Amino acid sequence: MNQDKMFLVNKIFNNNEIRSVWNKEEEKYYISVVDVIEALVESKEPRKYWNWLKNKLKKEENFETSSITRQLKLRAQDGKYRMTDVCDIEGIFRIIESVPSKNAEPIKQWLARLGSERIDEVFDPSIAAQRAMDLYREKGYDEAWIAKRVKTLQQRKELTDIWKENGVNGDKEYAILTNEIYKTWSGMTAKEYKEYKGLRKESLRDNMDNIELILTDLSEEATKRLAAKKRPQGLRENIKIAKTGGNVAKVAKDELEEQLGEKIVNNDNKLDYEYIDEKLIGNK
């Protein structure tokens, strides 16, 4: 299986992230088995349960799970990509039948819908946009915030298009310019901003309040218009424009902070969980 012909389409079931990839050639999903196991049995050690289940099926039913699974590199929680057992939807149904769980039927219904989602989106991209908005609503975002967030997606694309026309090459240089914008108006790079809010892999913008989002949009919109008008060429010249665009938002932020008597940039986030880092203590 050529993994280059696939792309990641993570899905959520009852707040459990289930890693999935869409195979463009086969037009089907391949789904992480351990993620489904975790959702089924609510186990803190789904890999151990999966290994136990494989041995049980082989011993009691003479069934080799390797006949329905394959391995793909999927991103783990630590950000690294590791080989992971996956099945297509039909294979996942077979596994679910072997696991006694109150969640079995809801997951089956969820999988049945999942199979047609991606194909529907190919023919009507608005379905994907609607699903994104529905997911934001489920997470508790208000309509005004959602409208701003959806608009920023298009605005960001317009900005990177201008950068590309101005001789800026690829995501790495886009990230450099973005950091210059953020640092100018907020005092922090994007990474520092995420750390300040207690985020790791989560989206920074998804964890901004309305004012933070507006200032971010203003900084990028100003940068886009300046870059389109002045046409700076290459990374160095575009950095100057990025700082100028960021400063437009900084002026607005400083004025509003003075009027409100409080800081605009805050460490609030939308997470309904917290990270607890485990410290390993070695033997002395």
Coordinates of C-alpha atoms in Angstrom, one line a residue:
M1 CA 0.0 0.0 0.0
N2 CA 1.4 3.4 -1.0
Q3 CA 0.9 5.7 1.9
D4 CA 1.7 8.7 -0.4
K5 CA -1.8 8.0 -1.9
M6 CA -3.4 8.6 1.5
F7 CA -4.1 11.5 3.8
L8 CA -5.0 11.8 7.4
V9 CA -8.6 12.3 8.3
N10 CA -8.9 12.0 12.1
K11 CA -12.4 11.6 13.5
I12 CA -13.9 12.0 16.9
F13 CA -16.2 9.5 18.6
N14 CA -17.5 10.5 22.1
N15 CA -14.5 12.7 22.6
N16 CA -12.1 9.8 21.6
E17 CA -9.8 10.7 18.7
I18 CA -9.8 7.9 16.2
R19 CA -6.9 8.2 13.8
S20 CA -8.0 7.4 10.2
V21 CA -6.5 7.8 6.7
W22 CA -8.4 8.1 3.5
N23 CA -7.0 6.0 0.6
K24 CA -7.7 8.1 -2.6
E25 CA -7.2 5.2 -4.9
E26 CA -9.4 2.7 -3.1
E27 CA -11.8 5.4 -1.9
K28 CA -12.0 3.9 1.6
Y29 CA -10.9 4.6 5.2
Y30 CA -8.2 2.7 7.1
I31 CA -8.8 3.2 10.8
S32 CA -6.5 2.7 13.8
V33 CA -7.4 -0.5 15.6
V34 CA -6.0 0.5 19.0
D35 CA -8.0 3.8 18.9
V36 CA -11.2 1.8 18.3
I37 CA -10.3 -0.6 21.1
E38 CA -9.8 2.3 23.4
A39 CA -13.2 3.7 22.6
L40 CA -14.8 0.3 23.0
V41 CA -13.4 -0.9 26.3
E42 CA -12.4 2.5 27.7
S43 CA -9.0 1.0 28.5
K44 CA -5.9 3.0 29.5
E45 CA -3.8 0.3 27.8
P46 CA -5.5 -0.4 24.5
R47 CA -2.4 -1.8 22.9
K48 CA -2.2 -4.5 25.6
Y49 CA -5.8 -5.3 25.2
W50 CA -5.4 -5.5 21.4
N51 CA -2.4 -7.9 21.8
W52 CA -4.5 -10.0 24.2
L53 CA -7.4 -10.1 21.7
K54 CA -5.2 -11.1 18.8
N55 CA -3.9 -14.1 20.8
K56 CA -7.4 -15.0 22.0
L57 CA -8.9 -15.0 18.5
K58 CA -6.0 -17.1 17.1
K59 CA -6.3 -19.7 20.0
E60 CA -10.1 -19.9 20.3
E61 CA -11.3 -19.2 16.8
N62 CA -8.2 -20.0 14.7
F63 CA -8.6 -16.5 13.3
E64 CA -5.5 -14.6 12.2
T65 CA -6.1 -10.8 12.6
S66 CA -3.2 -10.2 10.1
S67 CA -5.7 -11.3 7.4
I68 CA -7.7 -8.1 8.0
T69 CA -5.0 -5.7 9.3
R70 CA -2.1 -3.9 7.8
Q71 CA 0.3 -1.3 9.2
L72 CA 0.6 2.4 8.4
K73 CA 2.6 5.2 10.0
L74 CA 0.2 7.3 12.1
R75 CA 1.0 10.2 14.3
A76 CA 1.1 9.4 18.0
Q77 CA 0.4 11.8 20.9
D78 CA 4.0 12.7 21.2
G79 CA 4.0 13.9 17.6
K80 CA 6.1 11.1 16.3
Y81 CA 4.9 8.7 13.5
R82 CA 4.9 5.0 14.3
M83 CA 3.7 1.9 12.5
T84 CA 0.2 1.2 13.7
D85 CA -2.3 -1.6 13.0
V86 CA -5.2 -0.4 10.8
C87 CA -8.3 -2.0 9.3
D88 CA -10.8 -0.9 6.7
I89 CA -14.3 -0.4 8.0
E90 CA -15.3 -4.0 7.2
G91 CA -12.3 -5.3 9.3
I92 CA -13.1 -3.0 12.2
F93 CA -16.7 -4.4 12.3
R94 CA -15.1 -7.9 12.6
I95 CA -13.0 -6.8 15.5
I96 CA -15.9 -5.0 17.3
E97 CA -17.9 -8.3 17.1
S98 CA -15.2 -9.9 19.3
V99 CA -15.2 -7.2 22.0
P100 CA -18.0 -7.1 24.6
S101 CA -18.8 -3.5 25.0
K102 CA -21.7 -1.1 25.7
N103 CA -20.2 1.1 23.0
A104 CA -20.2 -1.5 20.3
E105 CA -23.5 -0.5 18.7
P106 CA -22.9 3.3 18.7
I107 CA -19.5 2.7 17.1
K108 CA -21.0 0.5 14.5
Q109 CA -23.5 3.2 13.6
W110 CA -20.7 5.8 13.6
L111 CA -18.6 3.7 11.2
A112 CA -21.6 3.1 8.9
R113 CA -21.9 6.9 8.5
L114 CA -18.1 7.4 8.2
G115 CA -17.8 5.2 5.1
S116 CA -19.8 7.7 3.0
E117 CA -18.7 11.0 4.5
R118 CA -15.5 11.4 2.5
I119 CA -17.0 10.4 -0.8
D120 CA -19.8 12.9 -0.2
E121 CA -17.3 15.7 0.5
V122 CA -15.5 15.0 -2.8
F123 CA -18.6 15.8 -4.8
D124 CA -19.8 18.6 -2.5
P125 CA -17.0 20.4 -0.5
S126 CA -19.6 22.5 1.4
I127 CA -20.4 19.3 3.3
A128 CA -16.9 19.4 4.8
A129 CA -17.3 23.0 5.8
Q130 CA -20.7 22.4 7.4
R131 CA -19.2 19.4 9.4
A132 CA -16.4 21.7 10.6
M133 CA -18.9 24.3 11.8
D134 CA -21.1 21.6 13.5
L135 CA -18.0 20.2 15.3
Y136 CA -17.2 23.7 16.6
R137 CA -20.8 24.0 17.9
E138 CA -20.5 20.7 19.6
K139 CA -17.4 21.9 21.4
G140 CA -19.3 24.9 22.7
Y141 CA -18.1 27.8 20.4
D142 CA -20.7 30.5 19.8
E143 CA -21.9 31.5 16.3
A144 CA -20.0 34.8 16.2
W145 CA -16.7 33.0 16.9
I146 CA -17.4 30.3 14.4
A147 CA -18.1 32.9 11.7
K148 CA -14.8 34.6 12.4
R149 CA -12.9 31.3 12.4
V150 CA -14.3 30.1 9.1
K151 CA -13.5 33.4 7.5
T152 CA -9.9 33.3 8.7
L153 CA -9.3 30.0 6.9
Q154 CA -9.8 31.7 3.5
Q155 CA -7.9 34.8 4.6
R156 CA -4.9 32.7 5.6
K157 CA -4.9 31.0 2.2
E158 CA -5.0 34.4 0.5
L159 CA -2.0 35.5 2.6
T160 CA 0.1 32.5 1.7
D161 CA -0.8 32.9 -2.0
I162 CA 0.6 36.4 -1.9
W163 CA 3.8 35.2 -0.1
K164 CA 4.3 32.6 -2.7
E165 CA 3.9 35.2 -5.5
N166 CA 6.5 37.3 -3.6
G167 CA 9.1 34.5 -3.7
V168 CA 8.6 33.0 -0.3
N169 CA 9.0 29.2 -0.5
G170 CA 7.1 26.6 1.4
D171 CA 5.7 26.0 4.9
K172 CA 9.0 26.6 6.7
E173 CA 9.3 30.2 5.5
Y174 CA 5.6 30.8 6.0
A175 CA 6.1 29.8 9.6
I176 CA 9.0 32.2 10.0
L177 CA 6.8 35.1 8.6
T178 CA 3.9 34.0 10.8
N179 CA 6.1 34.1 13.9
E180 CA 7.2 37.6 13.0
I181 CA 3.6 38.7 12.8
Y182 CA 2.6 37.1 16.1
K183 CA 5.7 38.3 17.9
T184 CA 5.2 41.9 16.8
W185 CA 1.6 42.2 17.9
S186 CA 1.4 39.8 20.9
G187 CA 5.0 39.7 22.1
M188 CA 5.2 35.9 21.5
T189 CA 6.0 33.6 18.7
A190 CA 3.2 31.1 17.7
K191 CA 5.0 28.4 19.7
E192 CA 5.4 30.6 22.8
Y193 CA 1.7 31.6 22.5
K194 CA 0.6 28.0 22.5
E195 CA 2.8 27.2 25.5
Y196 CA 1.4 30.2 27.3
K197 CA -2.1 28.8 26.7
G198 CA -1.1 25.3 27.8
L199 CA -1.5 23.8 24.3
R200 CA 0.5 21.2 22.5
K201 CA -0.9 19.8 19.3
E202 CA -4.1 21.8 19.5
S203 CA -4.8 24.7 17.2
L204 CA -3.8 28.1 18.6
R205 CA -6.6 30.0 16.8
D206 CA -9.2 27.5 18.1
N207 CA -8.2 28.5 21.6
M208 CA -8.3 32.3 21.1
D209 CA -11.2 34.4 22.3
N210 CA -13.0 36.8 19.9
I211 CA -10.6 39.8 20.5
E212 CA -7.5 37.7 20.1
L213 CA -8.9 36.2 16.9
I214 CA -9.8 39.6 15.6
L215 CA -6.3 41.0 16.3
T216 CA -4.7 38.0 14.6
D217 CA -6.9 38.5 11.6
L218 CA -6.1 42.2 11.5
S219 CA -2.3 41.5 11.6
E220 CA -2.5 39.0 8.7
E221 CA -4.9 41.1 6.7
A222 CA -2.7 44.1 7.0
T223 CA 0.4 42.0 6.1
K224 CA -1.5 40.6 3.1
R225 CA -2.5 44.0 1.7
L226 CA 0.9 45.6 2.3
A227 CA 2.6 42.6 0.6
A228 CA 0.3 42.8 -2.3
K229 CA 0.8 46.5 -2.8
K230 CA 4.6 46.8 -2.1
R231 CA 5.5 43.4 -3.6
P232 CA 8.6 42.6 -1.5
Q233 CA 10.7 39.8 -2.9
G234 CA 12.2 37.0 -0.9
L235 CA 12.0 36.1 2.8
R236 CA 14.1 39.0 4.2
E237 CA 12.0 41.7 2.5
N238 CA 8.8 40.0 3.5
I239 CA 9.9 39.8 7.1
K240 CA 9.9 43.6 7.2
I241 CA 6.3 43.7 5.8
A242 CA 5.2 41.0 8.3
K243 CA 6.5 43.1 11.2
T244 CA 4.7 46.2 9.8
G245 CA 1.5 44.2 9.5
G246 CA 1.9 42.9 13.0
N247 CA 2.4 46.4 14.3
V248 CA -1.0 47.5 13.0
A249 CA -2.6 44.9 15.3
K250 CA -0.2 45.9 18.1
V251 CA -1.3 49.5 18.0
A252 CA -5.0 48.4 18.1
K253 CA -4.2 46.0 21.0
D254 CA -2.3 48.7 23.0
E255 CA -5.1 51.2 22.6
L256 CA -7.8 48.7 23.6
E257 CA -5.8 47.6 26.6
E258 CA -5.4 51.2 27.7
Q259 CA -9.1 51.8 27.4
L260 CA -10.0 48.5 29.2
G261 CA -7.3 48.6 31.8
E262 CA -6.5 45.0 31.2
K263 CA -4.4 42.7 29.1
I264 CA -5.9 41.3 25.8
V265 CA -3.6 38.3 25.4
N266 CA -4.6 35.7 27.9
N267 CA -3.8 32.1 28.8
D268 CA -7.4 30.9 28.6
N269 CA -8.0 27.9 26.4
K270 CA -10.9 25.7 25.3
L271 CA -9.5 22.4 26.6
D272 CA -11.7 20.3 28.8
Y273 CA -8.7 18.3 30.0
E274 CA -5.2 19.1 31.2
Y275 CA -1.8 17.6 30.5
I276 CA -0.1 15.8 33.4
D277 CA 3.6 15.2 32.6
E278 CA 5.0 12.0 34.2
K279 CA 8.5 12.4 35.7
L280 CA 10.6 9.3 35.5
I281 CA 12.7 8.7 38.6
G282 CA 15.7 6.5 38.1
N283 CA 17.2 4.2 40.7
K284 CA 20.1 5.7 42.6

